[in-house]
Tab-separated table of C-alpha atoms in Angstrom:
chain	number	residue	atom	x	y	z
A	30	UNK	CA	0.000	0.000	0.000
A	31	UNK	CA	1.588	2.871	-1.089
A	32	UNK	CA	2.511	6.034	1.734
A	33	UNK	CA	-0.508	8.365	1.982
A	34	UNK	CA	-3.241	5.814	0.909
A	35	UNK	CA	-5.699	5.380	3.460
A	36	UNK	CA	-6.075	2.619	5.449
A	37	UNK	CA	-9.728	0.501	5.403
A	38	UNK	CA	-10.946	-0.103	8.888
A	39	UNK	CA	-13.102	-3.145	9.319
A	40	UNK	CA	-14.727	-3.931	13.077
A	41	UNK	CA	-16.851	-7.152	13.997
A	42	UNK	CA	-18.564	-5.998	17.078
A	43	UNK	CA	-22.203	-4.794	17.286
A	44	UNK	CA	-22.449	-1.417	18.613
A	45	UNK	CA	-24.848	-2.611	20.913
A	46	UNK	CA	-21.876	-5.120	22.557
A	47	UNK	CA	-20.024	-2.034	23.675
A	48	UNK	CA	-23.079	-0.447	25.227
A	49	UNK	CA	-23.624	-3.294	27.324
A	50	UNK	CA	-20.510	-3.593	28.361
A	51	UNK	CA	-20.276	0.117	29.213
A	52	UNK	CA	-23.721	-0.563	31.318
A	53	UNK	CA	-22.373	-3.418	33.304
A	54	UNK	CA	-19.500	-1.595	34.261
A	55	UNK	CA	-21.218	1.962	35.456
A	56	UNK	CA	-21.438	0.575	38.786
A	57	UNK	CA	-17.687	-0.464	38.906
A	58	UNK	CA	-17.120	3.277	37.545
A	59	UNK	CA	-19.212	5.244	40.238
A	60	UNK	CA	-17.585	2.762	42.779
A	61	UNK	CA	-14.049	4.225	41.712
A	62	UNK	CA	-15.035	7.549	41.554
A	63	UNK	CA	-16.466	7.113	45.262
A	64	UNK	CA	-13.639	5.062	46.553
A	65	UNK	CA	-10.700	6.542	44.802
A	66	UNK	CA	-10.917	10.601	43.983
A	67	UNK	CA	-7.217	11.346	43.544
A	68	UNK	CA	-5.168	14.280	45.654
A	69	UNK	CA	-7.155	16.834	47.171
A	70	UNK	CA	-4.790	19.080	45.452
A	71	UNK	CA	-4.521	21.198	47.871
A	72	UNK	CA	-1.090	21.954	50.045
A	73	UNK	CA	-0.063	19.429	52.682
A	74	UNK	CA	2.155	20.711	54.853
A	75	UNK	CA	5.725	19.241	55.359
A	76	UNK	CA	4.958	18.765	59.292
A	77	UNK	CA	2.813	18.607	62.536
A	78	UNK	CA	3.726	20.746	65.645
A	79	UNK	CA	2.258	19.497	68.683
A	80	UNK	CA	1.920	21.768	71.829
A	81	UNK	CA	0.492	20.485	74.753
A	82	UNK	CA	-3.035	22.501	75.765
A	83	UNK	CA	-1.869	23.828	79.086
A	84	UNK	CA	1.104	25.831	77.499
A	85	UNK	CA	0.046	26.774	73.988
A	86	UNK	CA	-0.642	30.270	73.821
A	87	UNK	CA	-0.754	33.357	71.445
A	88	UNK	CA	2.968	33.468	70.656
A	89	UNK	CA	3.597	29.855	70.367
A	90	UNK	CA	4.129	30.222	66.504
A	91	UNK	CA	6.692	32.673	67.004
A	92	UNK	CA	8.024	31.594	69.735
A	93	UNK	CA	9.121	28.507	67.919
A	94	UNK	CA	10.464	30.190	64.675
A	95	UNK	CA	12.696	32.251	67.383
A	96	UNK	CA	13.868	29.394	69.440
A	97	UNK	CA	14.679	27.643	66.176
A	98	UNK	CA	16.374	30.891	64.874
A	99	UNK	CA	18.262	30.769	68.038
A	100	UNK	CA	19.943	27.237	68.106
A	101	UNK	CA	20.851	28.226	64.597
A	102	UNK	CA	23.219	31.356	65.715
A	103	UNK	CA	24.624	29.493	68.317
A	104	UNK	CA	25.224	26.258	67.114
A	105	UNK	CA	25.547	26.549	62.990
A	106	UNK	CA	25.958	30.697	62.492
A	107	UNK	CA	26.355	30.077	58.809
A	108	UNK	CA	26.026	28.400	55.414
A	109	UNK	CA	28.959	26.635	56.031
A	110	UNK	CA	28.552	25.157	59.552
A	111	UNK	CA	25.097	24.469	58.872
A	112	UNK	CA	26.336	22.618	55.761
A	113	UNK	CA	29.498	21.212	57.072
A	114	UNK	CA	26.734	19.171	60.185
A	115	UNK	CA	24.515	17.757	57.446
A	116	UNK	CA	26.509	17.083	54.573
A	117	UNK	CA	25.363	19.154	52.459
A	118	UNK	CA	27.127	20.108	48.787
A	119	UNK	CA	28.940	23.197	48.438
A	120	UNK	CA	26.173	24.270	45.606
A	121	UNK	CA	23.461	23.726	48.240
A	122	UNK	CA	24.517	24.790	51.698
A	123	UNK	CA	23.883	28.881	50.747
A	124	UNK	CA	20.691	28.670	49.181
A	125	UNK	CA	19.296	25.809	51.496
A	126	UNK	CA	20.921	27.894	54.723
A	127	UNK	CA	18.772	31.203	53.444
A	128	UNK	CA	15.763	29.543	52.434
A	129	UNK	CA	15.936	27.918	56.440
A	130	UNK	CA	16.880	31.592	58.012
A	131	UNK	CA	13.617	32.816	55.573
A	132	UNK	CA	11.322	29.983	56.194
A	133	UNK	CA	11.756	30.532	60.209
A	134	UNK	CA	11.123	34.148	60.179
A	135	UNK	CA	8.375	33.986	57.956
A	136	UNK	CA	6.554	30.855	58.514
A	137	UNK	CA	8.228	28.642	61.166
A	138	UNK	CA	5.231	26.049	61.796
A	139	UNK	CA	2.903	24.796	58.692
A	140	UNK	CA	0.745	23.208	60.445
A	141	UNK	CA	0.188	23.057	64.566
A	142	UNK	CA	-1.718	20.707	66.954
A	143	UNK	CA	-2.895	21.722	69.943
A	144	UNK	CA	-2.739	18.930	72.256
A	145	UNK	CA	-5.181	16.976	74.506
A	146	UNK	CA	-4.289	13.495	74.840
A	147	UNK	CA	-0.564	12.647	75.367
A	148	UNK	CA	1.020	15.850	75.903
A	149	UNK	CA	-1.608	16.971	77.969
A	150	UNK	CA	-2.634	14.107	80.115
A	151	UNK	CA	-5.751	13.722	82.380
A	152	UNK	CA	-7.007	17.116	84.330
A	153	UNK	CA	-9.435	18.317	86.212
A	154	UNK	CA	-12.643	18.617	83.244
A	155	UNK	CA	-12.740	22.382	84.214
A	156	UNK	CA	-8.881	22.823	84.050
A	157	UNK	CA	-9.693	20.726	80.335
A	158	UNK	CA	-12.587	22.663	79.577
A	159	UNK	CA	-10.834	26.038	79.863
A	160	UNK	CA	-8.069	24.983	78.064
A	161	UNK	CA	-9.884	23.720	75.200
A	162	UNK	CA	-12.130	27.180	74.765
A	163	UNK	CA	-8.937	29.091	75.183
A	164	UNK	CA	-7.321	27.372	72.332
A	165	UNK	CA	-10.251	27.718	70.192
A	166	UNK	CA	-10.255	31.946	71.122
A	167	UNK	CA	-6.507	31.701	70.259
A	168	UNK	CA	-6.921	29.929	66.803
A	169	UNK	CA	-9.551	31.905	65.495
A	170	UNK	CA	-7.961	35.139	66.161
A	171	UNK	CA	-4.999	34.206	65.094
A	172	UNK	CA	-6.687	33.233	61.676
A	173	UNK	CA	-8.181	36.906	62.226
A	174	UNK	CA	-4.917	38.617	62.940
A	175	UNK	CA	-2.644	36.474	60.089
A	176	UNK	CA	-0.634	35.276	62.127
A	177	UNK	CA	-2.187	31.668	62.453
A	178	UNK	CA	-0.146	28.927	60.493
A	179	UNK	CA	-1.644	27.758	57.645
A	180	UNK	CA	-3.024	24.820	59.791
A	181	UNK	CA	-3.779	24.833	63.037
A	182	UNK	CA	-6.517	22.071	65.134
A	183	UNK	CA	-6.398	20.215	68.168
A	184	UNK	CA	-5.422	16.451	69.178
A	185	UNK	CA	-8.661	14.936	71.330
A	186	UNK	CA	-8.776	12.185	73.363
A	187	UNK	CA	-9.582	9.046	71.694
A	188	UNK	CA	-12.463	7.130	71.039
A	189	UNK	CA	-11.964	4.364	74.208
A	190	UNK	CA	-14.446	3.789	76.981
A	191	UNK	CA	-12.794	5.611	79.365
A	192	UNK	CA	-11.738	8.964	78.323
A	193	UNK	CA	-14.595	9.392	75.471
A	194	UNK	CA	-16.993	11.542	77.135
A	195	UNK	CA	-13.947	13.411	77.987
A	196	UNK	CA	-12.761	13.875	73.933
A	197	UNK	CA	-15.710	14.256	72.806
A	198	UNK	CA	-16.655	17.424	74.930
A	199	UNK	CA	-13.200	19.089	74.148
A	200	UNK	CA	-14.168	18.741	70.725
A	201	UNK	CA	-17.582	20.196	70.926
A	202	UNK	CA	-16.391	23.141	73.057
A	203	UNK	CA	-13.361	23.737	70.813
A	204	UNK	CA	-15.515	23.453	67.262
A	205	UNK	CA	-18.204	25.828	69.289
A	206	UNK	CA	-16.082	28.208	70.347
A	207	UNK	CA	-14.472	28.749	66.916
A	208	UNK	CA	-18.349	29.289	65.651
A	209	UNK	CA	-18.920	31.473	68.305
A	210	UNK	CA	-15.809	34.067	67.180
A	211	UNK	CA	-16.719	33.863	63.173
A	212	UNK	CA	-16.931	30.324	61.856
A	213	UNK	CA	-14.544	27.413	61.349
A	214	UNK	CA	-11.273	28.588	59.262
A	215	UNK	CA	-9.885	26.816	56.292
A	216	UNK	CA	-6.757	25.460	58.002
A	217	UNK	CA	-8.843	23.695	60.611
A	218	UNK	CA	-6.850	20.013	61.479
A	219	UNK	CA	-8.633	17.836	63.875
A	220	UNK	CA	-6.601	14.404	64.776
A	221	UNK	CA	-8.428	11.250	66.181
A	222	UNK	CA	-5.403	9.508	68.122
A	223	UNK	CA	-5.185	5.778	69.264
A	224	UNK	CA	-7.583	4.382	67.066
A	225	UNK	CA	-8.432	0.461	67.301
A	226	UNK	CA	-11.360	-0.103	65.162
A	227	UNK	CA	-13.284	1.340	62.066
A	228	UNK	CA	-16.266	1.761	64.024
A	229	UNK	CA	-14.265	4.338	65.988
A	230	UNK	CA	-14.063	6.103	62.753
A	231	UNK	CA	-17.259	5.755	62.287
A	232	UNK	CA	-18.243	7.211	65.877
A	233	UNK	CA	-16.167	10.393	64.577
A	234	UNK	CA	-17.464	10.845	61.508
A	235	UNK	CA	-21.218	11.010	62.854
A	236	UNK	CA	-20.055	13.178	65.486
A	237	UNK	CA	-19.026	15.918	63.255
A	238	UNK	CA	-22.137	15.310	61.143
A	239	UNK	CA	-24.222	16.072	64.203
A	240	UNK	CA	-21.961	19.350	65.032
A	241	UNK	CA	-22.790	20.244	61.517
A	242	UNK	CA	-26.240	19.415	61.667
A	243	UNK	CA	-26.336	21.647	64.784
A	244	UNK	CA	-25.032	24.776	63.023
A	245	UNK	CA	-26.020	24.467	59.433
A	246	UNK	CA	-22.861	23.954	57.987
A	247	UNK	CA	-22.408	21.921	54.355
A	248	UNK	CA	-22.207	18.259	55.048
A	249	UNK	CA	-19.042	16.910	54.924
A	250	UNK	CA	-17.187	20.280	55.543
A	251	UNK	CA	-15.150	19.195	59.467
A	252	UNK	CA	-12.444	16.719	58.423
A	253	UNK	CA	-10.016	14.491	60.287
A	254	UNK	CA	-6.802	12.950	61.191
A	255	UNK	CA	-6.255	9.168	61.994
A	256	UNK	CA	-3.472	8.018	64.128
A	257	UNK	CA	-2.184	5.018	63.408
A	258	UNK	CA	-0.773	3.773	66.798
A	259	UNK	CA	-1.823	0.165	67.443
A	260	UNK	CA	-1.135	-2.925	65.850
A	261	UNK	CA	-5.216	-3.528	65.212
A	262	UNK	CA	-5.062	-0.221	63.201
A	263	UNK	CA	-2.950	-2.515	60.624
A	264	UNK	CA	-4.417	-5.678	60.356
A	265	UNK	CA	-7.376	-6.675	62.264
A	266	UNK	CA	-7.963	-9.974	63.614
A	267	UNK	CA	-9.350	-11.883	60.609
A	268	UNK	CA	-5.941	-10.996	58.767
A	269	UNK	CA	-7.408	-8.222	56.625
A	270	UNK	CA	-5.651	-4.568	56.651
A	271	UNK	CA	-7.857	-2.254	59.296
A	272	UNK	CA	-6.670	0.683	57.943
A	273	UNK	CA	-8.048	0.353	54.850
A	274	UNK	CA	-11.744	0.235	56.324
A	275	UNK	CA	-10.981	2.919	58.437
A	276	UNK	CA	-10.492	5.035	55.412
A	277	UNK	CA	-13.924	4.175	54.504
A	278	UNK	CA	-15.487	4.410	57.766
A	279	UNK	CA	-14.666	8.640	57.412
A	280	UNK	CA	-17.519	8.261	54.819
A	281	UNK	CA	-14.918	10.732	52.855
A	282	UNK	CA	-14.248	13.138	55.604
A	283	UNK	CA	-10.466	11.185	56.245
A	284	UNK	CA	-8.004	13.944	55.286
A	285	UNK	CA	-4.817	11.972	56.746
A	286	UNK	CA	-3.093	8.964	58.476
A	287	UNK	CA	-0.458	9.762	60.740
A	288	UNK	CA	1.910	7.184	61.823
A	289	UNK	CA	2.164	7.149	65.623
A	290	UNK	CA	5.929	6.025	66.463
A	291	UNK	CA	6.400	5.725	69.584
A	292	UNK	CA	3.143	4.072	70.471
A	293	UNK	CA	2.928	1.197	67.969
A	294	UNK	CA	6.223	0.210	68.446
A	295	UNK	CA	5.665	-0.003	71.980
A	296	UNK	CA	2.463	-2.265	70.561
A	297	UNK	CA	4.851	-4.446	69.203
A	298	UNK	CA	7.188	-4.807	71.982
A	299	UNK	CA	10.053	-2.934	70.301
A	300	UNK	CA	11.894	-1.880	73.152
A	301	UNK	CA	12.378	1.785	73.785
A	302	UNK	CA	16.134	1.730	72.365
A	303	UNK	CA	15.173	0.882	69.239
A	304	UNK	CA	11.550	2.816	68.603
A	305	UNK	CA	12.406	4.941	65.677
A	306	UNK	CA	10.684	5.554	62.648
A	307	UNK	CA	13.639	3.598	60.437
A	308	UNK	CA	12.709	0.264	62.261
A	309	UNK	CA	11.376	-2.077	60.307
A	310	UNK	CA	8.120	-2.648	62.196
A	311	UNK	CA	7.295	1.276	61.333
A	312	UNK	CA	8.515	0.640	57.481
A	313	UNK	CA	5.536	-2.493	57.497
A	314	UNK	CA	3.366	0.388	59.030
A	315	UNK	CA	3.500	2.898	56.850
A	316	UNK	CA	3.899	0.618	53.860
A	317	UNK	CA	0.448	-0.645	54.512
A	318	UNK	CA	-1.241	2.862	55.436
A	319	UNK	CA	0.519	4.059	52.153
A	320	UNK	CA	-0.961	1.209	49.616
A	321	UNK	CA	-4.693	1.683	51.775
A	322	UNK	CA	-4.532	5.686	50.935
A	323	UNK	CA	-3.474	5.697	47.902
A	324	UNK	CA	-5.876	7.468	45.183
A	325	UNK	CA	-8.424	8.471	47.954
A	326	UNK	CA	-7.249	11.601	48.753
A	327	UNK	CA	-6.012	10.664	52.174
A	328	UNK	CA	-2.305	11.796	52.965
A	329	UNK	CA	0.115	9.743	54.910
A	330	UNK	CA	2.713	11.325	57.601
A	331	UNK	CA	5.366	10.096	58.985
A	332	UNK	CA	6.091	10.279	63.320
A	333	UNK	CA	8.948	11.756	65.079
A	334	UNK	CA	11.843	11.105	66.879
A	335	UNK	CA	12.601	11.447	70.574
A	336	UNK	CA	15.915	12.521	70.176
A	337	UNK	CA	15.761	16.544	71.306
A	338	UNK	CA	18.409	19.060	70.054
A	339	UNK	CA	19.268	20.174	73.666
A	340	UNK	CA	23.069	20.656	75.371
A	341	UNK	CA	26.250	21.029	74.541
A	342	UNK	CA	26.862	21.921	70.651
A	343	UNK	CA	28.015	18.237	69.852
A	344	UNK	CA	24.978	16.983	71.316
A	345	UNK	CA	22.877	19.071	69.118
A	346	UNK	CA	24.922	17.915	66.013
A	347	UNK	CA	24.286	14.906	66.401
A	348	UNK	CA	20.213	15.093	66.965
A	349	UNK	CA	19.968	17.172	64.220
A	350	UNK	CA	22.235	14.639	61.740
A	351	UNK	CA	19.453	12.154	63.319
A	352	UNK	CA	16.742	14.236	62.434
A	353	UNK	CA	17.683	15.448	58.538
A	354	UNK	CA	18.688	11.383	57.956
A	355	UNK	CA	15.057	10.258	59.316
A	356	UNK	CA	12.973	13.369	57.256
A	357	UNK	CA	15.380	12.536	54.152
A	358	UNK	CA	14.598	9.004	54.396
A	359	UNK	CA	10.919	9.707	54.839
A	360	UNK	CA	10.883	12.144	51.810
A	361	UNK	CA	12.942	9.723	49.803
A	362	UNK	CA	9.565	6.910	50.462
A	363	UNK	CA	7.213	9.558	49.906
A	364	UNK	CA	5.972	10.479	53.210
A	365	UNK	CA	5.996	14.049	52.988
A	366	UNK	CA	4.882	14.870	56.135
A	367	UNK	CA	6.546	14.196	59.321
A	368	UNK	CA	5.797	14.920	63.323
A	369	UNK	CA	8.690	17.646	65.032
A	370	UNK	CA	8.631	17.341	68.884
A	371	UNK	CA	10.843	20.737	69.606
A	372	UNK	CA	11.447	23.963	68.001
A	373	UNK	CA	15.628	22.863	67.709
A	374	UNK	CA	13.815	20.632	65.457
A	375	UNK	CA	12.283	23.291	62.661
A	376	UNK	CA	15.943	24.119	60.985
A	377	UNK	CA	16.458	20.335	60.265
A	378	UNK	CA	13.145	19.739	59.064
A	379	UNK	CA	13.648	22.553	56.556
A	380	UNK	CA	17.135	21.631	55.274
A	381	UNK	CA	15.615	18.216	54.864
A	382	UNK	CA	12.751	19.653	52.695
A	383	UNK	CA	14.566	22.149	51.210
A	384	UNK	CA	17.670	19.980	49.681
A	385	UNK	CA	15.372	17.260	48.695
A	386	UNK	CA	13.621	19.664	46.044
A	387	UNK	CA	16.948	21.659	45.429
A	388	UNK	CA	18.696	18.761	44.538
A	389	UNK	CA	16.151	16.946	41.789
A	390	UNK	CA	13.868	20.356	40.950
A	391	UNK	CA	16.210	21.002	37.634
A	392	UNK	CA	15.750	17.951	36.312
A	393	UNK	CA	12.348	17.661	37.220
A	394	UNK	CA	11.618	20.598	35.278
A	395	UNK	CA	13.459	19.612	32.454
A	396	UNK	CA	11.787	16.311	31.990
A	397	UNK	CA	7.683	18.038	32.370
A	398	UNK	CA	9.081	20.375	29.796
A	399	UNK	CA	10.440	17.724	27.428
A	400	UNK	CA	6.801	16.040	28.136
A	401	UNK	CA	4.954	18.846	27.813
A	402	UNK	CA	6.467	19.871	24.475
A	403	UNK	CA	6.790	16.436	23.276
A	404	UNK	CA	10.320	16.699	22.554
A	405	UNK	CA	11.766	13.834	23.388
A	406	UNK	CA	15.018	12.992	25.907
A	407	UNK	CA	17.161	10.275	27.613
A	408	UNK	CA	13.404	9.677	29.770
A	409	UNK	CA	10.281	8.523	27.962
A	410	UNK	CA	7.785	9.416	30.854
A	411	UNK	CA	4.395	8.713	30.498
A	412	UNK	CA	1.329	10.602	32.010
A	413	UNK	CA	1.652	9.395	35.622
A	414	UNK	CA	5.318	10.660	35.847
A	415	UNK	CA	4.499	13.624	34.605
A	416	UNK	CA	2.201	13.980	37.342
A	417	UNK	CA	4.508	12.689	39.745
A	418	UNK	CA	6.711	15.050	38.523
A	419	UNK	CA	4.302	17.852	38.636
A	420	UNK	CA	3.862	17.167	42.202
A	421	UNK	CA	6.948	17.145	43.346
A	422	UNK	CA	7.612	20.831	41.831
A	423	UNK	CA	4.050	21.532	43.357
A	424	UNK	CA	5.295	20.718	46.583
A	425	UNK	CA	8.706	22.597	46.452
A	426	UNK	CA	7.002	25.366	45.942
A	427	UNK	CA	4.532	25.438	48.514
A	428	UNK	CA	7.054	24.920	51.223
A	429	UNK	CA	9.084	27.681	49.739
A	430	UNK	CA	12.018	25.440	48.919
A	431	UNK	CA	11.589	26.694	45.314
A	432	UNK	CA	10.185	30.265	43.583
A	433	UNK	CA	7.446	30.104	40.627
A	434	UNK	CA	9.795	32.124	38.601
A	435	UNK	CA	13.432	29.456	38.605
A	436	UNK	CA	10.452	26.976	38.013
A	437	UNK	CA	8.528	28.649	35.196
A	438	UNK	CA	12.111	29.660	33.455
A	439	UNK	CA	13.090	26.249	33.604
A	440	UNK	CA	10.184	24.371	32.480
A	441	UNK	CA	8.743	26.971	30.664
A	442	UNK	CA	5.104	26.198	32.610
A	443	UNK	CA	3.479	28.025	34.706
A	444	UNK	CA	1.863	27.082	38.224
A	445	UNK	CA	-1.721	26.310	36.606
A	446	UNK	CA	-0.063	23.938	33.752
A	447	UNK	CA	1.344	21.928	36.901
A	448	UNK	CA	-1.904	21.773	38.841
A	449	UNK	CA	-3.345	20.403	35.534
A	450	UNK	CA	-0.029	17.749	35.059
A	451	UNK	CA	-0.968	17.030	38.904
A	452	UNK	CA	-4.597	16.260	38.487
A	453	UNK	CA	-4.984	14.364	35.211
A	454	UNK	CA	-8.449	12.350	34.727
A	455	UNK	CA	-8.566	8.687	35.607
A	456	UNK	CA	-8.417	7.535	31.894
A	457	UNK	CA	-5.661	9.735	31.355
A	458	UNK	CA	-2.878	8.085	33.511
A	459	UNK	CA	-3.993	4.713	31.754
A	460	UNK	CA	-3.951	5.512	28.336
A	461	UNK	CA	-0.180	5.314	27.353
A	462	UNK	CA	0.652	2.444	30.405
């Protein structure tokens, strides 16, 4: 046939067979659409502050960002030292070391959990109950004033027999006292700790439908947080992965699953030398939680580590070596979000985040660009690594590890092209596999 003639197309399927095909499988459709969404698309941020309730007040924000600032001048004063602790490249350590300084004066905690369970303890309920309104006056005017972080919400007390009547009313006088001074904010972050059993998700999810109910807010609009610190959480006893019903139990209002450390190794009878989020128990953890939340939207974090940046200068070195390796490691397995215990731990958590999208964010540029433009390379990505890589520039930006304009002038795209790269249909990330 000679170049140019056109080609006859013969089929030997009804129409009809395709139709009824199509028909049997809008159920299995809807079902994925339900079950599996995609990314919010929206900014997770690269960590959870925790403050017990009895000490968080106004200035805790800032407070942080200076104590942080602080262990910076006296135990790394510049580019260099900073560098020279965590191994960082010559080409990195001034731009990562700047970037830190900047990210600490501007916007030292991304997201911030008041505490309840844990790091508060059991009190008195009207030592609790004053704590819990005065957090929810401090929250919404700090969302009033702009100096809130962009996410800010409290830990309750779990969902067990004997301190649920107590979690339950911190909640309700937390979420009504935020009603009271204007409304719920945007950045509101509720975490459901220690849970066992779906139908403890469950049990949270109608609660917030009846708080909602109560003040005529949009179904579906208070989210939530579930901790993942017992063995149960993982895989329940009939073998099959908890976690993954969980997910479903939120009846869509899951937002995260955050991987309790220190807790569910202590499930498993690691003993405390070894509980760290590197141990192989937490890997089989967060493995599982990652495979059950993938596609619906649900965002895994990573814990924390025990090990303060306190004392003597070497001592500091050392945690904070600990610290970068563990948030580098996490980043490096796609947990993007982590747990920091102390403000000494805000300039690590940064350098972390800030070399791992310094290091690869030229590259990844250059490959969306090659993809975008259909120009070929050493790479042939398809439509899911574009997205992947779409996300990872996404996400360099939002932290401020990267500026829209070294991103657009490399990839020649601006931030609206990657939010579409970062979202593509369903059909879209299958069509070239």
């Amino acid at each position: 046939m000679g170049q140019g003639q056109q080609e006859k197309v013969a089929t030997s399927l009804a129409g009809a067979v395709s139709e009824e095909i199509s028909a049997s499988l809008a159920p299995v459709d809807a079902e994925l659409e339900r079950r599996y969404p995609g990314d919010p698309g929206t900014r997770q941020p690269v960590h959870t502050v925790y403050v017990p309730g009895d000490v968080f007040t106004a200035g805790t924000v800032r407070s942080w960002g200076d104590r942080a600032l602080a262990a910076l001048d006296e135990h790394a004063p510049d580019a260099a030292s900073f560098a020279a602790v965590l191994g960082l490249s010559e080409e990195l350590a001034e731009p990562v070391h700047a970037r830190v300084r900047a990210k600490l004066e501007r916007e030292p905690v991304e997201d911030l959990r008041v505490d309840f369970e844990d790091g508060y303890g059991n009190r008195p309920d009207a030592e609790e109950d004053e704590a819990a309104a005065r957090a929810a006056r401090i929250i919404a005017e700090a969302y009033g004033d702009g100096t809130a972080a962009p996410c800010m919400g409290i830990r309750m007390k779990c969902m067990e027999a004997p301190v649920r009547a107590r979690g339950i009313r911190t909640l309700d006088i937390f979420l009504t006292g935020l009603m009271e001074a204007g409304g719920l904010p945007d950045g509101l972050v509720l975490t459901l700790p220690k849970v066992t059993y779906a139908e403890q998700v469950t049990a949270m999810a109608r609660l917030l439908d009846a708080f909602e109910k109560t003040h005529g807010l949009a179904p579906g609009r208070v989210g939530f947080e579930i901790q993942i610190e017992t063995s149960q959480s993982i895989l329940a006893a009939d073998g099959t992965a908890t976690v993954a019903r969980m997910i479903q139990a939120a009846e869509g209002r899951a937002t995260g699953l955050h991987y309790g450390t220190f807790d569910y190794s202590a499930c498993l009878g690691v003993s405390a030398a070894h509980q760290a989020s590197d141990h192989p128990a937490a890997d089989h953890a967060k493995a599982v939680m990652q495979v059950a939340a993938a596609g619906t939207g649900v965002r895994v974090s990573d814990g924390s580590t025990n090990v303060l940046p306190v004392g003597p200068t070497a001592k500091v070195h050392d945690a904070w070596r600990l610290h970068y390796g563990l948030t580098r490691r996490a980043l490096a397995r796609a947990y993007y979000q982590g747990w920091d215990m102390h403000p000494g731990h805000l300039p690590t958590r940064y350098a972390a985040v800030f070399a791992f999208y310094r290091e690869g964010y030229e590259q990844a540029a250059a490959r969306l660009s090659r993809y975008a433009n259909r120009t070929g390379g050493d790479v042939m990505d398809e439509p899911a690594t574009a997205k992947a890589l779409s996300g990872y520039l996404l996400r360099g930006l939002d932290c401020g590890a990267l500026d829209n304009g070294e991103v657009a002038r490399l990839a020649g795209l601006t931030r609206a092209d990657l939010e579409t790269f970062a979202a593509p249909r369903r059909g879209d990330l299958t069509a070239s596999a």
